């Protein structure tokens, strides 16, 4: 059961990092100080890659300094060029990673039930210049991976999943991260598994992992040879050590989030105009709790966002505005609202309620009480 503590009202943010007790981190720090190996593939880095493979049930993991550099490197590692079909309903890093690789994003609309790329619309957007699909498992909810792969196979396209929200998500009995050519994770402070800053690429092939590892280390082969133009995407020992500690607690974090998810669903029931985006799903990581605010809710999405804020509750309108509305993208033909009706409507109605391991029952009831009173 969720802890039902009585406490004074406090500010509540859309998320809060899950932090194990500091005392548990100190032995890791002592090891780093003793060894004086701070980065460049040190022992904690090696161990975290191995433990993540086991924990996630995947073949190969390459750690990165953050999810954005990991995305940029994933696209480079597959030698993708030309046009890439992607979603406007995401964090801006998704499209930025394409443009940093001189690739042209082509926005395709999302499906209303998941807000993930709609496979049928992907097919219609393919041109002779299309080489890949960059899809996002938005809020950790699986894309229609089978349909996306079928479209990709038909047209000879690569598939990269921005799985920034999908740490530990299971789909049909397996890791969701096993789909596509590569999957990219974010371990940012706001994610359910965090290393302060961090990220990773999950790859099914050792050969591709080797290329990725070289690319994240300047393209260096050895002391006297550099094979190609790489970057510096390496995760430090400090971040890797924190990841190892987090891994010990991550199942407990997930279980706590699941309780919060259940309580939201129970207490939100019957409030007119408020609908959780997804039905409950086994295999979820409970990263986010998006609700859709329907027209029958008189105060509307933005009214609700402000009302919560006045009460010290900081929800977020992930993902408003759409990426396609931002200056670097809004002149692309595919950015037209008429091309993206579902995403455009969702961006006006979605609200992510606070979700973190430290929410107690009283917090959830307070949040839902404000929503109920606002409608
Ligand atoms: N692809 C997708 C689909 C993504 O969602 C993201 C990142 C990426 C790629 C890129 O991955 P990284 O390069 O970041 O690894 C946040 C995060 O900065 C961003 O990582 C995340 N997506 C995005 C969805 O959310 P903001 O602007 O909402 O963050 P911020 O700083 O406003 O934090 C939100 C709340 O979290 C704060 O109000 C308080 C709390 N917080 C935040 C931080 C940073 C804390 O309590 N402690 C903290 O240290 O973007």
Coordinates of C-alpha atoms and ligand atoms in Angstrom, one line a residue:
X1 CA 0.0 0.0 0.0
X2 CA 1.1 3.6 -0.6
X3 CA 2.3 5.2 2.6
X4 CA -0.5 7.3 4.0
X5 CA 1.5 9.9 5.8
X6 CA -0.1 13.1 7.1
X7 CA 2.1 16.0 6.2
X8 CA 1.9 19.7 5.4
X9 CA 1.2 20.5 1.8
X10 CA 4.5 20.7 -0.1
X11 CA 5.3 21.6 -3.7
X12 CA 5.1 18.6 -6.0
X13 CA 6.9 18.5 -9.3
X14 CA 6.1 16.5 -12.4
X15 CA 8.9 14.2 -11.3
X16 CA 11.6 13.9 -8.7
X17 CA 14.7 11.8 -9.0
X18 CA 14.7 8.5 -7.1
X19 CA 17.7 8.7 -4.8
X20 CA 19.0 5.8 -2.7
X21 CA 20.4 6.8 0.7
X22 CA 23.7 8.7 0.4
X23 CA 25.3 6.3 2.8
X24 CA 24.9 3.6 0.1
X25 CA 26.8 5.7 -2.4
X26 CA 29.8 6.4 -0.3
X27 CA 31.5 3.0 -0.8
X28 CA 31.4 3.5 -4.6
X29 CA 33.0 7.0 -4.1
X30 CA 35.7 5.5 -2.0
X31 CA 36.5 3.0 -4.7
X32 CA 36.7 5.7 -7.3
X33 CA 39.0 7.8 -5.1
X34 CA 41.2 4.8 -4.5
X35 CA 41.5 3.7 -8.1
X36 CA 41.7 7.2 -9.6
X37 CA 40.1 5.9 -12.8
X38 CA 37.5 8.6 -13.5
X39 CA 36.4 7.8 -17.0
X40 CA 37.3 6.2 -20.4
X41 CA 35.6 2.9 -19.8
X42 CA 36.6 2.3 -16.2
X43 CA 35.5 -0.7 -14.1
X44 CA 32.1 0.7 -13.0
X45 CA 31.4 1.6 -16.7
X46 CA 32.1 -2.0 -17.7
X47 CA 30.1 -3.5 -14.9
X48 CA 27.1 -1.2 -15.5
X49 CA 27.0 -2.3 -19.2
X50 CA 27.0 -5.9 -18.1
X51 CA 24.4 -5.5 -15.4
X52 CA 22.1 -3.5 -17.7
X53 CA 22.3 -6.3 -20.3
X54 CA 21.2 -8.8 -17.7
X55 CA 18.6 -6.5 -16.1
X56 CA 17.0 -5.4 -19.3
X57 CA 17.3 -8.8 -21.1
X58 CA 19.2 -7.3 -24.1
X59 CA 22.4 -8.3 -26.0
X60 CA 24.6 -5.2 -26.0
X61 CA 24.6 -1.9 -24.2
X62 CA 26.8 1.1 -24.8
X63 CA 26.7 3.7 -22.1
X64 CA 26.6 7.4 -23.0
X65 CA 26.9 10.8 -21.3
X66 CA 23.3 11.5 -22.1
X67 CA 20.4 10.3 -24.3
X68 CA 20.8 13.1 -26.9
X69 CA 24.4 12.2 -27.7
X70 CA 23.4 8.6 -27.8
X71 CA 20.6 9.3 -30.3
X72 CA 23.0 11.3 -32.5
X73 CA 25.6 8.5 -32.4
X74 CA 23.0 5.8 -33.1
X75 CA 22.0 7.5 -36.4
X76 CA 25.6 7.9 -37.3
X77 CA 26.5 4.3 -36.5
X78 CA 23.9 3.1 -39.0
X79 CA 25.1 5.5 -41.7
X80 CA 21.6 6.9 -42.2
X81 CA 21.2 9.7 -44.8
X82 CA 18.5 11.6 -46.6
X83 CA 15.0 11.8 -45.0
X84 CA 13.9 10.2 -41.8
X85 CA 10.3 9.7 -40.8
X86 CA 9.7 10.8 -37.2
X87 CA 7.1 12.0 -34.7
X88 CA 6.3 15.6 -33.8
X89 CA 5.0 14.4 -30.4
X90 CA 8.2 14.1 -28.4
X91 CA 10.9 16.0 -26.6
X92 CA 12.9 18.2 -29.0
X93 CA 16.0 16.1 -28.8
X94 CA 14.4 13.5 -31.0
X95 CA 14.4 15.8 -34.1
X96 CA 17.6 17.6 -33.1
X97 CA 19.5 14.4 -33.3
X98 CA 18.5 14.1 -37.0
X99 CA 19.4 17.6 -38.0
X100 CA 22.8 17.3 -36.2
X101 CA 23.5 14.4 -38.6
X102 CA 22.4 16.5 -41.6
X103 CA 19.2 14.4 -41.9
X104 CA 15.8 15.8 -42.9
X105 CA 13.0 15.1 -40.5
X106 CA 9.7 14.2 -42.1
X107 CA 6.9 14.5 -39.5
X108 CA 4.1 11.9 -39.5
X109 CA 1.0 11.9 -37.4
X110 CA 0.5 9.8 -34.3
X111 CA -2.2 7.3 -33.4
X112 CA -4.8 8.6 -31.0
X113 CA -4.7 5.8 -28.5
X114 CA -0.9 5.8 -27.8
X115 CA 0.3 9.1 -29.3
X116 CA 3.1 7.0 -31.0
X117 CA 3.8 7.1 -34.8
X118 CA 0.9 5.8 -36.8
X119 CA 2.3 3.0 -39.0
X120 CA -0.3 3.4 -41.8
X121 CA 0.7 7.1 -42.1
X122 CA 4.4 6.2 -42.2
X123 CA 3.8 4.2 -45.4
X124 CA 2.2 7.2 -47.0
X125 CA 5.1 9.5 -46.2
X126 CA 7.9 7.3 -47.7
X127 CA 9.7 8.9 -50.7
X128 CA 12.8 7.7 -52.7
X129 CA 14.9 9.7 -50.2
X130 CA 13.6 8.0 -47.1
X131 CA 16.2 5.8 -45.4
X132 CA 14.9 5.3 -41.8
X133 CA 12.2 5.7 -39.2
X134 CA 13.0 7.3 -35.9
X135 CA 10.0 6.4 -33.6
X136 CA 9.5 7.2 -29.9
X137 CA 7.9 4.9 -27.3
X138 CA 6.2 7.9 -25.9
X139 CA 5.7 7.7 -22.1
X140 CA 7.2 4.2 -22.3
X141 CA 4.1 2.9 -24.1
X142 CA 5.2 0.5 -26.9
X143 CA 5.0 1.6 -30.5
X144 CA 3.2 -0.8 -32.8
X145 CA 6.6 -2.4 -33.4
X146 CA 5.3 -5.2 -35.6
X147 CA 3.6 -2.9 -38.0
X148 CA 6.5 -0.4 -38.0
X149 CA 8.9 -3.3 -38.8
X150 CA 6.6 -4.5 -41.6
X151 CA 6.6 -1.1 -43.2
X152 CA 10.4 -0.8 -42.8
X153 CA 11.0 -4.2 -44.3
X154 CA 8.8 -3.5 -47.3
X155 CA 10.6 -0.2 -48.1
X156 CA 14.1 -1.3 -46.9
X157 CA 14.3 1.3 -44.1
X158 CA 16.3 1.2 -40.8
X159 CA 14.3 1.6 -37.6
X160 CA 15.7 3.5 -34.6
X161 CA 13.7 3.7 -31.4
X162 CA 14.0 6.7 -29.2
X163 CA 13.3 4.7 -26.0
X164 CA 14.2 7.5 -23.6
X165 CA 11.0 6.8 -21.6
X166 CA 11.1 3.0 -22.0
X167 CA 13.7 1.7 -19.4
X168 CA 12.7 -1.8 -18.4
X169 CA 9.5 -1.9 -20.5
X170 CA 8.3 -5.4 -21.4
X171 CA 6.3 -6.1 -24.5
X172 CA 4.8 -9.6 -25.2
X173 CA 7.1 -11.2 -22.7
X174 CA 10.4 -9.6 -23.9
X175 CA 12.3 -6.3 -23.5
X176 CA 10.8 -3.7 -25.8
X177 CA 14.4 -2.6 -26.5
X178 CA 14.9 -5.7 -28.7
X179 CA 12.9 -4.1 -31.5
X180 CA 14.3 -2.1 -34.4
X181 CA 18.0 -1.8 -35.4
X182 CA 18.9 0.2 -32.3
X183 CA 17.1 1.6 -29.2
X184 CA 18.3 4.6 -27.3
X185 CA 17.7 5.2 -23.6
X186 CA 18.0 8.3 -21.4
X187 CA 19.2 8.1 -17.8
X188 CA 18.5 11.8 -17.2
X189 CA 17.6 12.9 -13.6
X190 CA 13.9 13.0 -14.6
X191 CA 13.8 9.4 -15.8
X192 CA 12.7 6.4 -13.7
X193 CA 16.3 5.1 -13.8
X194 CA 18.8 7.9 -13.7
X195 CA 22.5 8.4 -13.5
X196 CA 22.2 12.2 -13.0
X197 CA 22.9 12.6 -16.7
X198 CA 23.3 9.5 -18.9
X199 CA 22.0 7.4 -21.7
X200 CA 22.7 4.2 -23.6
X201 CA 22.3 2.5 -27.0
X202 CA 21.0 -1.0 -27.1
X203 CA 22.1 -3.0 -30.1
X204 CA 21.5 -6.6 -31.1
X205 CA 24.9 -7.0 -32.8
X206 CA 28.4 -7.0 -31.3
X207 CA 29.8 -5.5 -34.6
X208 CA 27.5 -2.5 -34.3
X209 CA 28.2 -2.1 -30.6
X210 CA 32.0 -1.9 -31.4
X211 CA 31.3 0.8 -34.0
X212 CA 29.2 2.7 -31.5
X213 CA 31.9 2.4 -28.8
X214 CA 34.5 3.8 -31.2
X215 CA 32.2 6.6 -32.3
X216 CA 31.6 7.7 -28.7
X217 CA 35.4 7.7 -28.1
X218 CA 36.4 10.2 -30.9
X219 CA 36.6 7.4 -33.5
X220 CA 39.9 6.2 -31.9
X221 CA 41.1 2.7 -32.7
X222 CA 44.4 2.9 -30.7
X223 CA 47.2 5.3 -29.7
X224 CA 48.2 5.9 -33.3
X225 CA 45.0 5.5 -35.4
X226 CA 41.7 7.3 -35.7
X227 CA 39.2 5.5 -38.0
X228 CA 36.5 8.2 -38.4
X229 CA 35.1 11.4 -37.0
X230 CA 33.6 10.5 -33.6
X231 CA 32.5 12.4 -30.6
X232 CA 33.0 12.3 -26.9
X233 CA 29.9 10.5 -25.5
X234 CA 31.6 8.6 -22.7
X235 CA 29.8 8.1 -19.4
X236 CA 32.0 8.9 -16.3
X237 CA 32.8 6.5 -13.5
X238 CA 30.7 8.6 -11.1
X239 CA 27.6 8.3 -13.2
X240 CA 28.2 4.6 -13.8
X241 CA 28.6 4.0 -10.1
X242 CA 25.3 5.8 -9.4
X243 CA 23.7 3.6 -12.1
X244 CA 24.9 0.4 -10.4
X245 CA 23.5 1.6 -7.1
X246 CA 20.2 2.6 -8.8
X247 CA 19.9 -0.8 -10.4
X248 CA 19.7 -2.4 -6.9
X249 CA 16.6 -0.3 -6.2
X250 CA 14.9 -0.1 -9.6
X251 CA 12.4 -2.9 -9.1
X252 CA 11.3 -1.3 -5.9
X253 CA 11.0 2.1 -7.6
X254 CA 8.8 0.5 -10.3
X255 CA 6.6 -1.2 -7.8
X256 CA 6.0 2.1 -5.9
X257 CA 5.2 3.9 -9.2
X258 CA 2.7 1.2 -10.0
X259 CA 0.9 1.9 -6.8
X260 CA 0.8 5.6 -7.6
X261 CA -0.6 4.7 -11.1
X262 CA -3.3 2.5 -9.6
X263 CA -4.3 5.2 -7.1
X264 CA -4.5 7.8 -9.8
X265 CA -6.7 5.6 -11.9
X266 CA -9.0 4.8 -8.9
X267 CA -9.4 8.3 -7.7
X268 CA -9.7 10.0 -11.1
X269 CA -12.6 7.7 -12.1
X270 CA -15.8 9.5 -12.7
X271 CA -14.3 13.0 -12.9
X272 CA -16.0 14.4 -16.0
X273 CA -13.7 15.2 -18.9
X274 CA -10.6 13.6 -17.4
X275 CA -9.3 10.4 -19.0
X276 CA -6.0 8.5 -18.4
X277 CA -4.4 8.2 -21.8
X278 CA -3.6 4.5 -21.6
X279 CA -5.4 1.6 -20.0
X280 CA -3.2 -0.2 -17.3
X281 CA -0.6 -2.4 -18.9
X282 CA 1.6 -5.2 -17.5
X283 CA 5.2 -4.6 -18.4
X284 CA 4.8 -0.8 -18.0
X285 CA 7.5 1.1 -16.2
X286 CA 5.1 3.8 -14.9
X287 CA 7.3 6.6 -16.0
X288 CA 4.6 9.1 -16.6
X289 CA 0.9 9.6 -15.9
X290 CA -0.6 11.4 -18.9
X291 CA -4.3 12.4 -18.8
X292 CA -6.4 13.8 -21.6
X293 CA -8.5 16.7 -20.8
X294 CA -11.7 16.5 -22.8
X295 CA -13.9 19.5 -23.9
X296 CA -16.5 18.7 -21.2
X297 CA -13.9 19.8 -18.6
X298 CA -14.9 23.5 -18.5
X299 CA -11.6 24.8 -17.1
X300 CA -9.7 23.1 -20.0
X301 CA -6.1 21.7 -20.0
X302 CA -4.3 25.0 -19.6
X303 CA -6.8 26.1 -16.9
X304 CA -6.1 22.9 -15.0
X305 CA -2.3 23.3 -15.4
X306 CA -2.5 26.8 -13.9
X307 CA -4.9 25.7 -11.1
X308 CA -2.5 23.0 -10.1
X309 CA 0.4 25.4 -10.2
X310 CA -1.4 27.9 -7.9
X311 CA -1.6 25.0 -5.5
X312 CA 2.1 24.2 -5.7
X313 CA 1.6 21.2 -8.1
X314 CA 3.8 21.4 -11.1
X315 CA 2.4 19.2 -13.8
X316 CA 3.8 19.4 -17.4
X317 CA 2.3 19.6 -20.8
X318 CA 4.6 17.0 -22.4
X319 CA 4.6 17.4 -25.4
X320 CA 3.3 20.9 -26.0
X321 CA 4.2 22.6 -28.2
X322 CA 4.8 19.9 -30.8
X323 CA 8.4 19.8 -32.1
X324 CA 7.0 20.7 -35.5
X325 CA 6.0 24.1 -34.0
X326 CA 9.5 25.1 -33.0
X327 CA 11.5 27.6 -35.2
X328 CA 14.0 25.1 -36.7
X329 CA 11.1 22.9 -37.9
X330 CA 8.0 24.9 -38.5
X331 CA 8.7 25.7 -42.2
X332 CA 9.0 22.0 -43.2
X333 CA 6.1 20.9 -45.4
X334 CA 5.4 18.0 -43.1
X335 CA 5.1 20.4 -40.1
X336 CA 1.8 21.7 -41.4
X337 CA -1.0 21.2 -38.8
X338 CA -3.2 19.7 -41.5
X339 CA -0.6 16.9 -41.8
X340 CA -0.6 16.3 -38.0
X341 CA -4.3 16.6 -36.8
X342 CA -4.0 13.9 -34.1
X343 CA -0.8 15.2 -32.6
X344 CA -2.0 18.8 -32.8
X345 CA -5.2 18.0 -30.9
X346 CA -3.3 15.9 -28.3
X347 CA -0.8 18.6 -27.7
X348 CA -3.7 20.9 -26.7
X349 CA -5.3 18.4 -24.3
X350 CA -2.5 16.3 -22.7
X351 CA -1.3 16.9 -19.1
X352 CA 1.3 14.8 -17.3
X353 CA 0.5 14.5 -13.7
X354 CA 3.3 14.2 -11.1
X355 CA 4.8 10.7 -11.0
X356 CA 7.6 9.7 -8.8
X357 CA 8.6 7.1 -6.2
X358 CA 8.2 9.5 -3.3
X359 CA 4.6 10.4 -3.9
X360 CA 2.4 9.3 -0.9
X361 CA -1.3 8.6 -0.9
X362 CA -2.1 12.0 0.5
X363 CA -0.2 13.7 -2.4
X364 CA -2.2 11.8 -5.0
X365 CA -5.5 12.5 -3.2
X366 CA -4.6 16.2 -3.0
X367 CA -3.8 16.4 -6.7
X368 CA -6.9 14.6 -7.7
X369 CA -9.0 16.7 -5.3
X370 CA -7.8 19.9 -7.0
X371 CA -8.6 18.4 -10.4
X372 CA -12.1 17.3 -9.3
X373 CA -12.9 20.7 -7.8
X374 CA -11.6 22.5 -10.9
X375 CA -13.7 20.8 -13.5
Ligands
LIG1 N1 14.1 11.7 -26.3 C1 13.0 11.8 -25.5 C2 11.7 11.3 -25.9 C3 13.2 12.5 -24.3 O1 12.1 12.7 -23.5 C4 14.4 13.0 -23.9 C5 14.6 13.8 -22.7 C6 15.5 12.8 -24.8 C7 15.3 12.1 -26.0 C8 16.9 13.3 -24.4 O2 17.5 12.6 -23.4 P1 18.6 13.4 -22.5 O3 19.6 14.0 -23.4 O4 17.9 14.4 -21.6 O5 19.2 12.2 -21.6 C9 13.1 17.1 -19.1 C10 14.5 16.5 -19.3 O6 15.5 17.5 -19.2 C11 14.7 15.7 -20.5 O7 15.7 14.8 -20.2 C12 13.4 14.8 -20.8 N2 13.5 14.1 -22.0 C13 12.2 15.7 -20.9 C14 10.9 14.9 -21.2 O8 12.0 16.3 -19.6 P2 12.3 19.5 -18.7 O9 12.6 20.7 -19.4 O10 10.9 19.1 -18.5 O11 13.1 19.3 -17.3 P3 13.0 20.2 -16.0 O12 14.4 20.6 -15.7 O13 12.0 21.2 -16.1 O14 12.6 19.1 -14.9 C15 11.2 18.7 -14.7 C16 11.0 18.6 -13.2 O15 11.8 17.6 -12.7 C17 11.4 19.9 -12.5 O16 10.3 20.7 -12.4 C18 11.8 19.3 -11.1 C19 12.2 17.9 -11.4 N3 13.7 17.8 -11.3 C20 14.4 18.0 -12.4 C21 15.8 17.9 -12.4 C22 16.6 18.1 -13.6 C23 14.3 17.4 -10.1 O17 13.6 17.3 -9.1 N4 15.7 17.3 -10.1 C24 16.4 17.5 -11.2 O18 17.7 17.3 -11.1 O19 13.0 18.4 -19.6

